[in-house]
PDB file of C-alpha atoms in Angstrom:
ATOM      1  CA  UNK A 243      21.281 115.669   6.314  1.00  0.00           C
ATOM      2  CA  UNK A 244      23.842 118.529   7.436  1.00  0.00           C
ATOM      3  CA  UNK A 245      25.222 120.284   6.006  1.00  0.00           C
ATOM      4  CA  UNK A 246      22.508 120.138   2.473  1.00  0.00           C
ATOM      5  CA  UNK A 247      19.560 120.256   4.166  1.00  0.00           C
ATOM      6  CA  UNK A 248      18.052 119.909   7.839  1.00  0.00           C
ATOM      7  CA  UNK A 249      16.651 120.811  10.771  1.00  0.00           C
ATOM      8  CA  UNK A 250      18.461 121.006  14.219  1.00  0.00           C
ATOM      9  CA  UNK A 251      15.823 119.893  17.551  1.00  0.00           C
ATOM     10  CA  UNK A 252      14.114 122.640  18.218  1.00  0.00           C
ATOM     11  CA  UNK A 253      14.743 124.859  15.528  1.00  0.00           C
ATOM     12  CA  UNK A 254      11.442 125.403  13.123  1.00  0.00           C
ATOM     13  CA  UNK A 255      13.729 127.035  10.252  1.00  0.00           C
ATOM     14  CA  UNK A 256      15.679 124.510   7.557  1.00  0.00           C
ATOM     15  CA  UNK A 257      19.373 125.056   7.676  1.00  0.00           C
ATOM     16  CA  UNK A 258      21.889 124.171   4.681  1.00  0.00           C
ATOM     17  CA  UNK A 259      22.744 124.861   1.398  1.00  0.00           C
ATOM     18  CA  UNK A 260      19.636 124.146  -0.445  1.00  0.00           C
ATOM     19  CA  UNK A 261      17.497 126.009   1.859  1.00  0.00           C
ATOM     20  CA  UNK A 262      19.855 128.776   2.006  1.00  0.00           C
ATOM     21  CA  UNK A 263      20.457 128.993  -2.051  1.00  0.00           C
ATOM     22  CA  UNK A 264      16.528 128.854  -2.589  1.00  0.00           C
ATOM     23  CA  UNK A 265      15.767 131.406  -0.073  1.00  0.00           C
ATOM     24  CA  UNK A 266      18.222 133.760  -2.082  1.00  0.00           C
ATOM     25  CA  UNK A 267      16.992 133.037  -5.177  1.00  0.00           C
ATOM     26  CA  UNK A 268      12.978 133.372  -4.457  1.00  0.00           C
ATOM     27  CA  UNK A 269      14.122 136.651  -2.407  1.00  0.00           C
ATOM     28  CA  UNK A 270      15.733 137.805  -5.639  1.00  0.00           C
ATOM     29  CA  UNK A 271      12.328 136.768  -7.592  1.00  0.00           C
ATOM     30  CA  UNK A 272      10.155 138.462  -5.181  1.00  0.00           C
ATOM     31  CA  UNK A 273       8.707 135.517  -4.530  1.00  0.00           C
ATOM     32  CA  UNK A 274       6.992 134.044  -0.811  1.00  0.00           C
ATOM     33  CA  UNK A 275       8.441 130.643  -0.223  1.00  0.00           C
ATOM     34  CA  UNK A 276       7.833 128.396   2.696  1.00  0.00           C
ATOM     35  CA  UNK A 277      11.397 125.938   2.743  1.00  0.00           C
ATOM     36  CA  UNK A 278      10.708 122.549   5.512  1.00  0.00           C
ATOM     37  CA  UNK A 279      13.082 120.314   6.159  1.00  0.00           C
ATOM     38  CA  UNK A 280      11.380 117.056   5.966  1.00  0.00           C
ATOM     39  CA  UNK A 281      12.718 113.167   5.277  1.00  0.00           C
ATOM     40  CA  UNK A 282      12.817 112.514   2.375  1.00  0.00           C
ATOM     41  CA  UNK A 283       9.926 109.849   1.648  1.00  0.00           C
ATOM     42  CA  UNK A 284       7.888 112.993   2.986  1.00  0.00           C
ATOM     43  CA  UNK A 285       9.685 115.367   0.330  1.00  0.00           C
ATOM     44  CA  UNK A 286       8.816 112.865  -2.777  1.00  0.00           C
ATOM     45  CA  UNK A 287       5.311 112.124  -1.173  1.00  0.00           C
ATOM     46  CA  UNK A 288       4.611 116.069  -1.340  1.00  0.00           C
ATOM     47  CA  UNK A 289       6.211 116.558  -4.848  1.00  0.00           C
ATOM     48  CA  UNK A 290       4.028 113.845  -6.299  1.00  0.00           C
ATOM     49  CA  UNK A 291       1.139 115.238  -5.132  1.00  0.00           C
ATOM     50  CA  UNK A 292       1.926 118.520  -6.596  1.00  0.00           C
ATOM     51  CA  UNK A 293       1.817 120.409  -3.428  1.00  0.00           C
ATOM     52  CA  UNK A 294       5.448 121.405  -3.056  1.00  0.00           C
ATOM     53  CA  UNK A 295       8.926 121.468  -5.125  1.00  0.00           C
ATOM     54  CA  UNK A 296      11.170 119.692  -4.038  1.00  0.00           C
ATOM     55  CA  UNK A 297      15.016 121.313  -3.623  1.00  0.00           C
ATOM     56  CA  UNK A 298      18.268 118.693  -3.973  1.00  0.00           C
ATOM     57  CA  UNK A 299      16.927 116.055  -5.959  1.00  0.00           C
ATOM     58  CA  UNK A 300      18.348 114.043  -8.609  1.00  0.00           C
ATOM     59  CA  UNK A 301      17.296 112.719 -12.218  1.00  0.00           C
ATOM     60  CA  UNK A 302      16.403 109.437 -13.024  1.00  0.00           C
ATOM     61  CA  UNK A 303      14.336 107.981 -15.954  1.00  0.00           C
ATOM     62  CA  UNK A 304      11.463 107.526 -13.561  1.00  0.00           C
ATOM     63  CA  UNK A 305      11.626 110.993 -12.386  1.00  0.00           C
ATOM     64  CA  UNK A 306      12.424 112.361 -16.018  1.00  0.00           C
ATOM     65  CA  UNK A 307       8.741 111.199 -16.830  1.00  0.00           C
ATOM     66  CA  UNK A 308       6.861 113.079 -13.803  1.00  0.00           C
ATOM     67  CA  UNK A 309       8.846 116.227 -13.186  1.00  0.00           C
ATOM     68  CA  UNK A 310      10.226 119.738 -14.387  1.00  0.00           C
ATOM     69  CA  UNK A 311      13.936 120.430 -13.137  1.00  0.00           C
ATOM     70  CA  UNK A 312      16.214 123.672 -12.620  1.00  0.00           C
ATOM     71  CA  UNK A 313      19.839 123.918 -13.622  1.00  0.00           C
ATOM     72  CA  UNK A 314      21.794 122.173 -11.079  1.00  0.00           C
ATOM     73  CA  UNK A 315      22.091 123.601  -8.116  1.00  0.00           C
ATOM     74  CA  UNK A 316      25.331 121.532  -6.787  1.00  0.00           C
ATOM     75  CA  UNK A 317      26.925 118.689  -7.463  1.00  0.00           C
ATOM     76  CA  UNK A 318      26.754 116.399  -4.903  1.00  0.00           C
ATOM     77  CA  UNK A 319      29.960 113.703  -4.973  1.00  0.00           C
ATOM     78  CA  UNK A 320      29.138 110.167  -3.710  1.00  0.00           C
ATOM     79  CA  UNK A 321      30.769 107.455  -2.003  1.00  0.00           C
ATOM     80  CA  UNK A 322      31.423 104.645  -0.942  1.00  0.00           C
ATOM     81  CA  UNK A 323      31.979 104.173   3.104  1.00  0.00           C
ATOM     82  CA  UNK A 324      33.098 100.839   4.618  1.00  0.00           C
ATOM     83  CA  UNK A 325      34.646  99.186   8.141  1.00  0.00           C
ATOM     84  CA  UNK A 326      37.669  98.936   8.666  1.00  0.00           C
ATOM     85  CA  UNK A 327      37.108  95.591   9.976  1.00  0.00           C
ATOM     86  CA  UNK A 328      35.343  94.329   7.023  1.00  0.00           C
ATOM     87  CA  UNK A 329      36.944  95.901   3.852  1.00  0.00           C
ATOM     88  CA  UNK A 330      35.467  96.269   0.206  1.00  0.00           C
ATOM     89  CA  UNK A 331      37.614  97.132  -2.792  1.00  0.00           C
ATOM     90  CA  UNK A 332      35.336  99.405  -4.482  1.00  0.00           C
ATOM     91  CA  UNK A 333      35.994 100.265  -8.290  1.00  0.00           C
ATOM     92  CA  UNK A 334      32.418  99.665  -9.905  1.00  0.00           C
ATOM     93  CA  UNK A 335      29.051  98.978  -8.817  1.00  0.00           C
ATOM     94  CA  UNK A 336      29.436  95.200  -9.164  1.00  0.00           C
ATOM     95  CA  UNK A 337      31.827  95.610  -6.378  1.00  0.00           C
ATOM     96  CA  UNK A 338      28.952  95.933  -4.132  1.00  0.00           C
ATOM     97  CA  UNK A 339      26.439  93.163  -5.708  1.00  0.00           C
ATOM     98  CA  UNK A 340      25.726  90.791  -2.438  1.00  0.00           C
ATOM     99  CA  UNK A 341      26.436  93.263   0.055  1.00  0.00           C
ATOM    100  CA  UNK A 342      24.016  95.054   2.868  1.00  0.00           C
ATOM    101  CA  UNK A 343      24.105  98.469   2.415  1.00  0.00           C
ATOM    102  CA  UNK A 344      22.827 101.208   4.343  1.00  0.00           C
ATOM    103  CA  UNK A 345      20.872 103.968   1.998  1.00  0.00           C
ATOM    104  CA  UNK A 346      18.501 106.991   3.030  1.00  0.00           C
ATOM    105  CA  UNK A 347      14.976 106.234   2.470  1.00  0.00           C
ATOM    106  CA  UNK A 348      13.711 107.108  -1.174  1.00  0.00           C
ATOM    107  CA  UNK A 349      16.919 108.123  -2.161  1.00  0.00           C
ATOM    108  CA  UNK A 350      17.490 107.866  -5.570  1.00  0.00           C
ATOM    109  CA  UNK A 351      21.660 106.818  -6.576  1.00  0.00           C
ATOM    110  CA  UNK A 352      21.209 106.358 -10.262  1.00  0.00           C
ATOM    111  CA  UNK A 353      19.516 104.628 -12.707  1.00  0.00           C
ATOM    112  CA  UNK A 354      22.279 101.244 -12.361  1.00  0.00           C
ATOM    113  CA  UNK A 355      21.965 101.411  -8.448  1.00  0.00           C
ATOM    114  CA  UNK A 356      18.135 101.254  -8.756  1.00  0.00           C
ATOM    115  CA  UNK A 357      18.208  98.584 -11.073  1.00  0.00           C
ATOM    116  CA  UNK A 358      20.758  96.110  -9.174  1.00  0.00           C
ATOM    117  CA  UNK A 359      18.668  96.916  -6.039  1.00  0.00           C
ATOM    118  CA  UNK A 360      15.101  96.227  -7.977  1.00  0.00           C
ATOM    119  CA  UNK A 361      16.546  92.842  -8.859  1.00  0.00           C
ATOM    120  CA  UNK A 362      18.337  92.694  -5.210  1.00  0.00           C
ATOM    121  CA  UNK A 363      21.928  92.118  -6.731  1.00  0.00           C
ATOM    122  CA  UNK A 364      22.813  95.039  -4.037  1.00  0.00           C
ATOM    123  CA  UNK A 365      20.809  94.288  -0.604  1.00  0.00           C
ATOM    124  CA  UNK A 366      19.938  97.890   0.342  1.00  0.00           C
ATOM    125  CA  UNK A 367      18.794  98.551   4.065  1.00  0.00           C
ATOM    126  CA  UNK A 368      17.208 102.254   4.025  1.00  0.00           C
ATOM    127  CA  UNK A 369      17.342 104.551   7.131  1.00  0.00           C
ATOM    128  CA  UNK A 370      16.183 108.200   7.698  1.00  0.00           C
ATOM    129  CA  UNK A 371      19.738 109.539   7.865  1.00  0.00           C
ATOM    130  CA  UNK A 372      23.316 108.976   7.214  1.00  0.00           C
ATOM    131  CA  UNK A 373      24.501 109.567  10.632  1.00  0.00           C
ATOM    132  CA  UNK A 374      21.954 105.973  11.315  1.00  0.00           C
ATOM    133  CA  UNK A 375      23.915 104.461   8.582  1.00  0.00           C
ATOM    134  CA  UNK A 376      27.253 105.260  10.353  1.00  0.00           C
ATOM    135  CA  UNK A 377      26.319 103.985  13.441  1.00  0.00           C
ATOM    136  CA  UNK A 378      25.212 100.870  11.515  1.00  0.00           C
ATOM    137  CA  UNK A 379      28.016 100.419   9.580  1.00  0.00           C
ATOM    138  CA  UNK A 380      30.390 100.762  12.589  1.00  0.00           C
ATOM    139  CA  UNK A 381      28.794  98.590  14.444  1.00  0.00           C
ATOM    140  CA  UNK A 382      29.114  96.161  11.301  1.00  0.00           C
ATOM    141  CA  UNK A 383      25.485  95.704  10.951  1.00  0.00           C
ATOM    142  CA  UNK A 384      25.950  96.320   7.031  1.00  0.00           C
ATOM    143  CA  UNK A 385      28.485  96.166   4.999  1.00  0.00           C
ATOM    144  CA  UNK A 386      28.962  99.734   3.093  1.00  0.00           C
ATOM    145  CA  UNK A 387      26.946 102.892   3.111  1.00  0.00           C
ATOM    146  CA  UNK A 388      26.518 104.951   0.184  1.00  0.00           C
ATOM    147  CA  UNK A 389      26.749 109.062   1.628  1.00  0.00           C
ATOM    148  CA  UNK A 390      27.642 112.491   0.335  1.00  0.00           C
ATOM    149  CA  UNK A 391      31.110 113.071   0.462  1.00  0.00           C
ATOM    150  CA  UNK A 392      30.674 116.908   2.449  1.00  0.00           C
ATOM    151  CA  UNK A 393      27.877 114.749   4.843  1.00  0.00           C
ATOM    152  CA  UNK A 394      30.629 112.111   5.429  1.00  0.00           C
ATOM    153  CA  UNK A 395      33.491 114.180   6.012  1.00  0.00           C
ATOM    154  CA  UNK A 396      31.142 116.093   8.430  1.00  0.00           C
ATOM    155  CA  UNK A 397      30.579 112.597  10.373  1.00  0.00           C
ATOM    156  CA  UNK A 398      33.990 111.435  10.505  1.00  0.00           C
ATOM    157  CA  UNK A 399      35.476 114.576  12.025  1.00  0.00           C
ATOM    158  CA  UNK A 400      37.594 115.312  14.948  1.00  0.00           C
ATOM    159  CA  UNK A 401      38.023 111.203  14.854  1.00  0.00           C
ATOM    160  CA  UNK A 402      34.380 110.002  15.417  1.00  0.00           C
ATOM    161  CA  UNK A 403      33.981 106.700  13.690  1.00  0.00           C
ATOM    162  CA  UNK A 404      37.692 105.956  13.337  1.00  0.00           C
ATOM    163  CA  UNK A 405      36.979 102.628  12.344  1.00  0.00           C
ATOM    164  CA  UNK A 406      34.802 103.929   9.195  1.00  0.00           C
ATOM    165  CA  UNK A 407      37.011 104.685   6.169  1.00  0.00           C
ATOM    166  CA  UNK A 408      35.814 106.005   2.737  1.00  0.00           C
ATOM    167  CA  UNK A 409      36.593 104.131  -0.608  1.00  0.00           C
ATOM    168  CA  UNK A 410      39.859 106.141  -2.931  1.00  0.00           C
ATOM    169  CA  UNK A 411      37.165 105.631  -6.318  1.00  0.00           C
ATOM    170  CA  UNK A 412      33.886 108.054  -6.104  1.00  0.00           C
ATOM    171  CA  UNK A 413      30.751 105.964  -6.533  1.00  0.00           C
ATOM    172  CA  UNK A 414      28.458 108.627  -8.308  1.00  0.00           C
ATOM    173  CA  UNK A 415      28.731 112.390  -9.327  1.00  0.00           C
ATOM    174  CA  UNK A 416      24.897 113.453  -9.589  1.00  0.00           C
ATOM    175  CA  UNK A 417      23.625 117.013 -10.036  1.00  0.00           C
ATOM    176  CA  UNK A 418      21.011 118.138  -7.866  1.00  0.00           C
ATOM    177  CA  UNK A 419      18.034 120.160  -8.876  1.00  0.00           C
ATOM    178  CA  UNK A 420      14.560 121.811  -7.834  1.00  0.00           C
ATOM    179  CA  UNK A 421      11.967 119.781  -9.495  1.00  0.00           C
ATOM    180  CA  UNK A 422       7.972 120.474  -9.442  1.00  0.00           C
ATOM    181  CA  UNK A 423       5.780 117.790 -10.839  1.00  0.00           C
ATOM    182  CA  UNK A 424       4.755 118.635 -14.445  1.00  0.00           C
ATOM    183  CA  UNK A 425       1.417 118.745 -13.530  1.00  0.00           C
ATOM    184  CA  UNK A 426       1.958 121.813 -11.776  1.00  0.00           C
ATOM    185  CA  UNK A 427       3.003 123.929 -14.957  1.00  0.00           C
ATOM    186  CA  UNK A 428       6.127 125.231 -12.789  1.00  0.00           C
ATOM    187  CA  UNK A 429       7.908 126.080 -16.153  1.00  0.00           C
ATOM    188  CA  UNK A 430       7.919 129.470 -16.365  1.00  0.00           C
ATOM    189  CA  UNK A 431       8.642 129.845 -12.601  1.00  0.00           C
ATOM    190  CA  UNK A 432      11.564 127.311 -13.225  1.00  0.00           C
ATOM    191  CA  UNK A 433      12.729 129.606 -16.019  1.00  0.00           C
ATOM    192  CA  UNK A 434      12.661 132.368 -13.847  1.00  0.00           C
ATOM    193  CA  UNK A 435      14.981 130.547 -11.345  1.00  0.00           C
ATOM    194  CA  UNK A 436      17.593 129.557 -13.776  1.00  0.00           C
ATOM    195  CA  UNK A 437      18.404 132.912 -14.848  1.00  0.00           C
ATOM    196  CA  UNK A 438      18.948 134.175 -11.024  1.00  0.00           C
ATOM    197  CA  UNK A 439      20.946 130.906 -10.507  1.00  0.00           C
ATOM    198  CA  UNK A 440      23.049 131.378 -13.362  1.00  0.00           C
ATOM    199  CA  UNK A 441      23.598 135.564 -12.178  1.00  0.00           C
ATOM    200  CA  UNK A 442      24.518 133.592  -8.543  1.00  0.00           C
ATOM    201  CA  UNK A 443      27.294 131.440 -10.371  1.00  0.00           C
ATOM    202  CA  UNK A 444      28.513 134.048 -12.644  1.00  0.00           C
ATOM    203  CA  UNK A 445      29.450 136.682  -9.830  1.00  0.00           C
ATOM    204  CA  UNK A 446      30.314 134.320  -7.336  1.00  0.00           C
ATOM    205  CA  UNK A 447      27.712 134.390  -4.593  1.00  0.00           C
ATOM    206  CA  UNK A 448      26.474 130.624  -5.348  1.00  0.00           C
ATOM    207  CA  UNK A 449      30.296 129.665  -4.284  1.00  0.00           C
ATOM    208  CA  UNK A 450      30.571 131.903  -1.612  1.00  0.00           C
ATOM    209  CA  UNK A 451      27.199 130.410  -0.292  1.00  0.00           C
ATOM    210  CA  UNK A 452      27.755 127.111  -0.723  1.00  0.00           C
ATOM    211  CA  UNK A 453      31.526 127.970   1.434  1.00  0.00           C
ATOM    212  CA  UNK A 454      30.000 129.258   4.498  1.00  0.00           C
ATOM    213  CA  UNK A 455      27.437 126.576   4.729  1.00  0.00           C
ATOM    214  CA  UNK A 456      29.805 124.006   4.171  1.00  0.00           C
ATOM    215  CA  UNK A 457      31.862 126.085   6.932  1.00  0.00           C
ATOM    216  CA  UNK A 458      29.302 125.788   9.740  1.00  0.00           C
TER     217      UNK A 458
END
């Protein structure tokens, strides 16, 4: 999903901020990496099988249990999108027990979202992208969609969608990390990274990065 991670038709390199901050960091580290943009079941598929890292990914207490993070590479703001048509007064997450709403597909949006939806309290319809869950939502198929607030803005420009508006209260603030499964003893590599990301933050050229991509 633009503008974090993805791949435009055609195009065999991933574009976005993750791909772009790991490829400066593993160039810094002297390291060969291979960055895909894949969906995401894919992505958590690979990790588990310890074949790949994955890059943007959250913590849970599931995930705690199976994998080795980074420092945070970005935080990634959350919210809470609705139609016009059909508004929701969002404040908590019990403002959205009993509705449909639209999700990417193994997304993780905290440990309280995966719990309501585990005991269906929140009646979560996953698709591949946010741009599907747009189209859903304005066509009032569901009721709310849960999206990045950067990947939202991005699909609400130049008036697209007027009739999808996003809630005042943020749903979630999660950090997002690269993980390897612990399996992998990824550690020291891990360690490695954090000092170059922290060297990237302290002079600037994480910000700068994150800018331009957020610019395209």
């Amino acid at each position: 999903n633009p503008p974090f991670m993805y791949k435009r038709n055609g195009e065999e390199v991933a574009q976005g901020i993750y791909p772009a901050v790991l490829k400066a960091i593993f160039e810094r580290l002297a390291i060969p990496v291979s960055i895909q943009a894949v969906p995401w079941k894919r992505a958590l598929l690979d990790i588990d099988r310890g074949v790949a890292g994955v890059g943007g990914i959250y913590k849970n207490e599931v995930r705690l249990l199976k994998y080795d993070y980074s420092d945070p590479l970005f935080v990634e703001r959350i919210a809470v999108y609705y139609n016009k048509s059909n508004p929701i007064k969002f404040n908590t997450i019990e403002d959205l027990y009993g509705k449909r709403v639209g999700v990417i597909l193994g997304w993780s949006y905290g440990d309280d979202f995966d719990l309501a939806r585990t005991y269906e309290q929140i009646l979560v319809e996953p698709t591949n992208s946010d741009e599907q869950n747009f189209d859903k939502l304005s066509r009032g198929r569901i009721d709310a969609v849960l999206a990045i607030v950067e990947s939202g803005d991005r699909l609400l420009a130049h008036g697209k969608r007027k009739d999808v508006v996003m809630a005042k209260t943020l749903f979630l603030a999660n950090p997002a990390h690269l993980a390897f499964l612990k399996k992998t003893n990824q550690l020291p590599l891990i360690q490695r990274f954090n000092k170059e990301l922290a060297e990237m933050k302290k002079d600037g050229t994480l910000e700068s990065m994150v800018q331009q991509e957020l610019a395209r």
